[in-house]
Short mmCIF file of C-alpha atoms in Angstrom, two decimals:
data_model
loop_
_atom_site.label_atom_id
_atom_site.label_comp_id
_atom_site.label_asym_id
_atom_site.label_seq_id
_atom_site.Cartn_x
_atom_site.Cartn_y
_atom_site.Cartn_z
CA MET A 1 4.28 0.61 40.62
CA THR A 2 1.69 2.63 38.75
CA THR A 3 0.04 0.81 35.56
CA LYS A 4 -0.10 2.70 32.42
CA ARG A 5 -2.12 1.34 29.63
CA ILE A 6 -1.52 2.03 26.05
CA VAL A 7 -3.51 0.82 22.95
CA PHE A 8 -1.45 0.32 19.76
CA THR A 9 -2.87 -0.03 16.47
CA GLY A 10 -1.69 -0.86 12.82
CA GLY A 11 -2.49 -3.33 10.14
CA GLY A 12 -3.54 -4.45 6.55
CA SER A 13 -0.09 -6.00 6.22
CA ALA A 14 2.56 -7.22 8.44
CA GLY A 15 4.58 -4.20 7.65
CA HIS A 16 2.19 -2.10 9.58
CA VAL A 17 2.25 -4.99 12.66
CA THR A 18 5.95 -6.29 13.29
CA PRO A 19 7.35 -2.93 14.66
CA ASN A 20 4.61 -2.91 16.94
CA MET A 21 5.03 -6.31 18.25
CA ALA A 22 8.85 -5.41 18.62
CA ILE A 23 7.82 -2.54 20.62
CA ILE A 24 5.26 -4.53 22.80
CA ASN A 25 7.94 -6.92 23.66
CA GLU A 26 10.52 -4.63 24.98
CA LEU A 27 7.45 -2.38 27.24
CA GLY A 28 8.13 -3.01 30.78
CA HIS A 29 5.80 -4.13 33.27
CA GLU A 30 4.55 -1.17 34.29
CA TRP A 31 2.43 -1.32 31.01
CA ASP A 32 -1.11 -2.48 30.28
CA ILE A 33 -1.42 -3.37 26.56
CA SER A 34 -4.40 -3.54 24.44
CA TYR A 35 -4.30 -3.69 20.55
CA ILE A 36 -7.58 -2.08 18.29
CA GLY A 37 -7.18 -3.47 14.65
CA SER A 38 -9.42 -4.55 11.77
CA LYS A 39 -11.61 -7.68 12.16
CA GLU A 40 -10.25 -9.80 9.92
CA GLY A 41 -7.18 -8.45 9.29
CA ILE A 42 -3.41 -10.19 9.41
CA GLU A 43 -2.79 -8.08 12.79
CA LYS A 44 -5.37 -10.36 14.34
CA GLU A 45 -3.54 -13.33 14.12
CA LEU A 46 -0.43 -11.69 14.82
CA ILE A 47 -1.61 -9.95 17.75
CA GLU A 48 -3.64 -12.80 19.53
CA LYS A 49 -0.54 -15.09 19.01
CA MET A 50 0.89 -12.59 21.66
CA ALA A 51 -1.86 -13.21 24.18
CA ILE A 52 -2.78 -9.12 23.75
CA PRO A 53 -6.28 -8.07 24.17
CA TYR A 54 -7.83 -7.38 20.72
CA ASN A 55 -10.30 -5.33 19.49
CA GLY A 56 -12.04 -5.30 16.10
CA ILE A 57 -13.45 -2.65 14.42
CA HIS A 58 -14.90 -1.77 10.88
CA SER A 59 -12.46 -0.28 8.66
CA GLY A 60 -12.74 1.03 5.08
CA LYS A 61 -10.21 1.22 2.33
CA LEU A 62 -8.56 4.71 1.71
CA ARG A 63 -8.01 5.14 -1.86
CA ARG A 64 -6.05 8.53 -3.73
CA TYR A 65 -8.35 7.76 -6.74
CA PHE A 66 -12.34 8.01 -7.82
CA ASP A 67 -14.03 4.93 -7.13
CA LEU A 68 -17.81 4.38 -6.09
CA GLU A 69 -16.62 2.02 -3.10
CA ASN A 70 -15.38 5.48 -1.40
CA VAL A 71 -18.64 6.24 -0.44
CA SER A 72 -19.40 2.95 1.19
CA ASP A 73 -16.19 2.58 2.58
CA LEU A 74 -16.48 6.32 4.11
CA PHE A 75 -19.43 4.51 6.07
CA LYS A 76 -17.12 2.01 7.50
CA VAL A 77 -14.45 4.60 8.62
CA LEU A 78 -17.40 6.49 10.72
CA LYS A 79 -18.36 3.17 12.03
CA GLY A 80 -15.00 2.57 13.05
CA CYS A 81 -14.54 5.98 14.58
CA PHE A 82 -17.66 5.29 16.94
CA GLU A 83 -16.52 1.79 17.66
CA ALA A 84 -12.96 2.99 18.65
CA ARG A 85 -14.17 5.61 20.26
CA GLN A 86 -16.20 3.47 22.73
CA ILE A 87 -13.43 0.94 23.18
CA LEU A 88 -10.79 4.14 24.12
CA LYS A 89 -13.80 5.57 26.51
CA LYS A 90 -13.61 1.71 28.30
CA LEU A 91 -9.75 1.54 28.19
CA LYS A 92 -8.80 5.05 29.23
CA PRO A 93 -5.30 4.61 27.49
CA ALA A 94 -2.57 7.32 28.41
CA VAL A 95 -1.42 7.05 25.00
CA VAL A 96 -2.06 5.55 21.55
CA PHE A 97 0.83 4.17 19.49
CA SER A 98 -0.22 3.97 15.59
CA LYS A 99 1.73 2.28 12.74
CA GLY A 100 -0.33 2.87 9.77
CA GLY A 101 -2.49 1.08 7.52
CA PHE A 102 -6.34 2.12 7.09
CA VAL A 103 -7.32 0.75 10.09
CA THR A 104 -5.61 3.37 12.10
CA VAL A 105 -7.25 6.15 10.73
CA PRO A 106 -10.47 5.86 12.99
CA VAL A 107 -8.38 5.00 16.12
CA VAL A 108 -6.27 8.11 15.71
CA ILE A 109 -9.54 10.52 15.35
CA ALA A 110 -11.12 8.91 17.96
CA ALA A 111 -8.42 9.14 20.34
CA LYS A 112 -8.00 12.96 19.51
CA SER A 113 -11.62 13.32 20.03
CA LEU A 114 -11.24 11.95 23.86
CA GLY A 115 -7.99 14.17 24.61
CA ILE A 116 -5.53 11.07 24.73
CA PRO A 117 -1.87 11.52 23.28
CA VAL A 118 -1.39 9.97 19.45
CA TYR A 119 2.31 8.97 18.95
CA ILE A 120 2.75 7.66 15.06
CA HIS A 121 5.38 6.00 13.38
CA GLU A 122 5.98 5.87 9.30
CA SER A 123 8.12 3.56 7.96
CA ASP A 124 8.74 5.04 4.59
CA ILE A 125 10.59 7.77 2.98
CA THR A 126 7.32 9.41 1.78
CA PRO A 127 4.02 9.08 4.17
CA GLY A 128 1.39 6.62 3.05
CA LEU A 129 -2.39 8.05 2.93
CA ALA A 130 -3.06 7.04 6.76
CA ASN A 131 -0.51 8.53 8.32
CA LYS A 132 -0.96 12.23 6.10
CA ILE A 133 -4.08 11.86 7.77
CA ALA A 134 -2.87 10.67 11.12
CA GLN A 135 -0.39 13.42 11.54
CA ARG A 136 -2.84 16.16 12.09
CA PHE A 137 -4.22 14.58 15.11
CA SER A 138 -0.94 13.11 16.58
CA THR A 139 1.34 14.46 19.33
CA ARG A 140 4.85 13.00 18.57
CA ILE A 141 6.35 11.41 15.44
CA PHE A 142 8.39 8.95 14.66
CA THR A 143 10.20 8.47 11.20
CA SER A 144 12.66 5.64 10.10
CA PHE A 145 14.29 7.63 7.53
CA LYS A 146 15.63 11.25 7.64
CA GLU A 147 14.35 11.88 4.26
CA ALA A 148 11.16 11.08 5.70
CA LYS A 149 11.18 14.11 8.43
CA GLN A 150 10.29 16.86 5.68
CA TYR A 151 6.96 15.73 5.36
CA PHE A 152 5.48 16.44 9.04
CA PRO A 153 5.73 19.27 11.26
CA ASP A 154 9.30 19.51 12.39
CA LYS A 155 8.76 20.33 16.12
CA LYS A 156 6.70 16.97 16.72
CA THR A 157 8.97 15.21 14.62
CA LYS A 158 11.79 12.70 15.67
CA VAL A 159 13.94 10.55 13.13
CA ALA A 160 14.11 7.39 15.46
CA GLY A 161 15.00 4.56 12.66
CA SER A 162 12.67 1.19 12.38
CA PRO A 163 11.99 -0.93 15.46
CA ILE A 164 13.75 -4.05 15.06
CA ARG A 165 12.37 -7.37 16.81
CA LYS A 166 15.19 -7.97 19.06
CA ALA A 167 14.88 -11.79 18.69
CA LEU A 168 16.41 -11.66 15.11
CA LEU A 169 19.51 -10.08 16.73
CA PHE A 170 20.02 -13.39 18.50
CA GLY A 171 20.02 -16.32 15.90
CA SER A 172 22.64 -19.16 15.60
CA ALA A 173 23.98 -19.84 12.04
CA THR A 174 24.51 -23.41 13.53
CA LYS A 175 20.91 -24.08 14.40
CA GLY A 176 19.98 -22.19 11.12
CA ARG A 177 21.59 -24.53 8.94
CA GLU A 178 20.54 -27.79 11.06
CA VAL A 179 17.04 -26.46 10.57
CA LEU A 180 17.56 -26.39 6.96
CA GLY A 181 19.16 -29.28 6.75
CA LEU A 182 21.88 -27.57 4.71
CA LYS A 183 25.19 -29.60 5.53
CA GLU A 184 27.28 -28.34 2.60
CA PRO A 185 29.80 -25.36 3.46
CA LEU A 186 28.33 -23.21 0.45
CA PRO A 187 27.12 -19.60 1.12
CA ILE A 188 23.13 -19.31 1.64
CA ILE A 189 20.82 -17.02 -0.33
CA THR A 190 17.48 -16.14 1.35
CA ILE A 191 14.86 -14.86 -0.93
CA MET A 192 11.89 -13.17 0.84
CA GLY A 193 9.07 -11.77 -1.41
CA GLY A 194 6.43 -10.57 1.15
CA SER A 195 3.87 -12.54 3.24
CA LEU A 196 1.86 -12.75 0.46
CA GLY A 197 4.88 -13.79 -1.93
CA ALA A 198 5.42 -12.44 -5.16
CA LYS A 199 5.01 -14.55 -8.54
CA LYS A 200 7.53 -13.08 -10.55
CA ILE A 201 10.16 -13.24 -8.01
CA ASN A 202 9.31 -16.79 -7.39
CA GLU A 203 9.68 -17.85 -11.11
CA ALA A 204 12.84 -16.03 -11.94
CA VAL A 205 14.37 -17.74 -8.84
CA ARG A 206 13.04 -21.04 -9.77
CA GLU A 207 14.12 -21.14 -13.28
CA SER A 208 17.71 -19.75 -12.11
CA LEU A 209 18.07 -22.72 -9.73
CA PRO A 210 20.61 -24.88 -12.04
CA GLN A 211 22.92 -21.69 -11.95
CA ILE A 212 22.74 -20.58 -8.69
CA THR A 213 22.89 -23.78 -7.04
CA ALA A 214 25.81 -24.34 -8.83
CA GLN A 215 27.35 -22.19 -6.26
CA TYR A 216 25.25 -21.46 -3.63
CA GLN A 217 22.11 -22.73 -1.25
CA VAL A 218 18.85 -21.03 -1.64
CA VAL A 219 16.21 -20.68 1.36
CA HIS A 220 13.19 -19.62 -0.71
CA LEU A 221 10.12 -17.78 1.71
CA CYS A 222 7.71 -17.99 -1.09
CA GLY A 223 4.30 -17.04 0.18
CA LYS A 224 1.12 -18.91 1.26
CA ASN A 225 0.21 -21.38 -1.76
CA GLN A 226 3.24 -20.74 -3.67
CA LEU A 227 5.32 -24.23 -3.05
CA ASP A 228 6.61 -25.84 -5.96
CA PRO A 229 6.38 -29.95 -5.30
CA LEU A 230 8.70 -30.52 -7.91
CA LEU A 231 11.28 -28.82 -6.34
CA SER A 232 10.78 -30.35 -2.65
CA ASN A 233 13.96 -32.75 -2.81
CA HIS A 234 16.15 -30.34 -4.33
CA PRO A 235 19.49 -30.74 -2.53
CA ARG A 236 20.39 -26.99 -2.04
CA TYR A 237 17.10 -25.63 -2.27
CA ARG A 238 14.80 -25.07 0.81
CA GLN A 239 10.77 -23.51 0.06
CA TYR A 240 8.52 -22.20 2.49
CA GLU A 241 5.38 -20.64 2.71
CA TYR A 242 6.53 -18.52 5.71
CA VAL A 243 8.83 -18.90 8.88
CA HIS A 244 8.06 -17.72 12.24
CA ASP A 245 10.28 -19.01 15.11
CA GLU A 246 12.87 -20.11 12.80
CA LEU A 247 13.55 -16.84 11.09
CA ALA A 248 16.06 -15.68 13.51
CA ASP A 249 18.49 -18.56 13.03
CA ILE A 250 17.79 -18.61 9.26
CA LEU A 251 18.88 -15.52 9.13
CA ALA A 252 22.00 -15.67 10.94
CA ALA A 253 22.97 -18.69 8.36
CA THR A 254 22.12 -16.33 5.84
CA ASP A 255 24.80 -14.70 3.80
CA LEU A 256 22.79 -12.76 0.76
CA VAL A 257 19.14 -11.76 0.76
CA VAL A 258 16.74 -10.94 -2.02
CA THR A 259 13.86 -9.08 -0.79
CA ARG A 260 11.25 -6.58 -1.66
CA GLY A 261 11.49 -2.87 -0.50
CA GLY A 262 9.35 -3.17 2.67
CA SER A 263 10.99 -0.47 5.10
CA ASN A 264 10.63 -2.85 8.31
CA ALA A 265 12.54 -5.73 6.74
CA ILE A 266 15.46 -4.10 4.87
CA PHE A 267 15.81 -2.08 8.40
CA GLU A 268 15.99 -5.43 9.98
CA PHE A 269 18.53 -6.75 7.33
CA LEU A 270 20.88 -3.73 7.84
CA ALA A 271 20.76 -4.23 11.53
CA LEU A 272 22.03 -7.67 11.05
CA LYS A 273 24.45 -6.55 8.29
CA ILE A 274 23.31 -9.08 5.22
CA PRO A 275 23.98 -7.85 2.30
CA MET A 276 20.72 -7.17 -0.01
CA ILE A 277 19.29 -7.12 -3.56
CA ILE A 278 16.15 -5.37 -3.10
CA ILE A 279 13.73 -6.14 -5.91
CA PRO A 280 11.01 -3.21 -4.89
CA LEU A 281 7.06 -3.03 -5.69
CA GLY A 282 6.81 -0.86 -9.09
CA ARG A 283 4.40 2.08 -9.10
CA ASP A 284 1.69 -0.04 -10.95
CA GLN A 285 1.63 -2.31 -7.59
CA SER A 286 2.19 0.56 -5.21
CA ARG A 287 2.81 4.48 -4.72
CA GLY A 288 6.27 4.34 -5.31
CA ASP A 289 7.40 3.96 -1.71
CA GLN A 290 9.81 0.50 -1.97
CA ILE A 291 11.44 2.24 -4.73
CA LEU A 292 12.41 5.21 -2.83
CA ASN A 293 13.41 3.25 0.05
CA ALA A 294 15.75 1.07 -2.25
CA LYS A 295 17.28 3.98 -3.93
CA SER A 296 18.15 5.51 -0.15
CA PHE A 297 20.03 1.99 0.71
CA GLN A 298 21.64 1.50 -2.40
CA ASP A 299 22.94 5.22 -2.12
CA LYS A 300 24.26 4.44 1.39
CA GLY A 301 25.93 1.20 -0.10
CA TYR A 302 24.14 -1.38 1.87
CA SER A 303 21.98 -2.82 -1.44
CA ILE A 304 21.57 -3.42 -5.22
CA THR A 305 18.50 -2.51 -6.62
CA LEU A 306 16.93 -4.60 -9.39
CA GLU A 307 13.97 -3.34 -10.75
CA GLU A 308 11.06 -5.87 -11.43
CA ASN A 309 10.83 -4.94 -15.00
CA ASP A 310 14.68 -5.97 -15.46
CA LEU A 311 14.11 -9.03 -13.62
CA THR A 312 15.17 -11.72 -15.76
CA ASN A 313 17.40 -15.11 -14.95
CA GLU A 314 20.34 -13.65 -16.32
CA ASN A 315 20.25 -10.38 -14.71
CA LEU A 316 18.93 -12.35 -11.18
CA VAL A 317 22.21 -14.16 -11.50
CA LYS A 318 24.67 -11.57 -12.39
CA THR A 319 23.44 -8.90 -9.55
CA ILE A 320 23.98 -12.14 -6.95
CA GLU A 321 27.37 -12.38 -8.21
CA LYS A 322 28.25 -8.89 -8.20
CA VAL A 323 26.80 -8.54 -4.63
CA PHE A 324 28.66 -11.50 -3.41
CA LYS A 325 31.78 -10.22 -4.77
CA ASP A 326 31.68 -6.92 -2.93
CA LYS A 327 30.09 -8.45 0.07
CA GLU A 328 32.65 -7.10 2.61
CA LYS A 329 32.03 -3.48 0.99
CA PHE A 330 28.60 -3.67 1.86
CA GLN A 331 29.06 -4.88 5.13
CA SER A 332 31.67 -2.00 5.67
CA LYS A 333 29.01 0.34 4.89
CA MET A 334 26.59 -1.21 7.09
CA ARG A 335 28.91 -1.29 9.90
CA GLU A 336 29.31 2.72 9.40
CA SER A 337 25.54 3.42 9.67
CA SER A 338 24.33 5.86 12.14
CA ASN A 339 20.81 3.96 12.44
CA GLN A 340 19.53 4.39 15.98
CA ASP A 341 18.27 1.78 18.24
CA ALA A 342 14.44 2.68 17.65
CA LEU A 343 13.26 0.62 20.27
CA GLN A 344 14.86 2.50 22.96
CA VAL A 345 14.07 6.01 21.56
CA ILE A 346 10.51 5.23 21.12
CA ILE A 347 10.30 3.27 24.52
CA GLN A 348 11.92 6.20 26.34
CA GLU A 349 9.42 8.46 24.94
CA LEU A 350 6.73 6.45 25.92
CA ASN A 351 7.96 5.94 29.32
CA LYS A 352 7.43 9.86 29.82
CA MET A 353 3.71 9.55 29.81
CA GLN A 354 2.07 9.91 33.19
#
């Protein structure tokens, strides 16, 4: 069997890496896989755990506003282009697959300069700055949302959905409860504030614990250095900075999830048919992509949006009660979803490469 080589790129946040990991895990043995990311980004740790050859390059931050650091970062991008070009000339891949993030821009530009086809995937309803630039150099573009297609050239864009990590689909609820040590037959709420945690969400959850744990059990993924030692012995509350291998089982045991509005996460919960309360990052913290993601899911009947500015103990408790009251309606809408198997769509396209 002829070996084909593919280079993945994407980084800066877990959301720019986990879809690549999902695709990597499903590619056949005919593919030789390498990765290009930043020298110290989160992608380095995640990809090296998969025993995938990792190549680090310099990467400047892309900003939509004037800043003196734009000048120095421009030189970092140019240096990254040179480094990526040297790596790609050596590897000679059949295709580069880019998931977004600042580090991808030099890689995509370098690939185009060498005549290497570039496939990109956009998770959100509106493209991030990296993918806005990358689309000019791309051969094929995939989007998670139908609404996103309008921002890209129609002839080379395909709505594929979000690549879901297959392992998440095969969790055991029984094992999840055992891992958590939750033995009461009460519903489980899982709180996920992102890889770094979310201070305001963490505070609202912990301050509401007396009301919430009167009826539910809580699993709180609170982010690095965000554990509260005073709550370590609470009988209906479990807190973790982050979970890895246990996540599939924990989600299998979960009845409701409270989450940020990152596209990859909410598409995974959609695939698992877990009703959601989405607390998107506000425009003061982001470009507003999570707000649009949350609105799309709420309009489709998959979730309820709770704006961070409206996040109070009382509103959190009321929203949880509302979702549980209509849990069957949310799950019914999720079952009606026409969301495709993005992994298969993308892999079928990649397998066409010579």
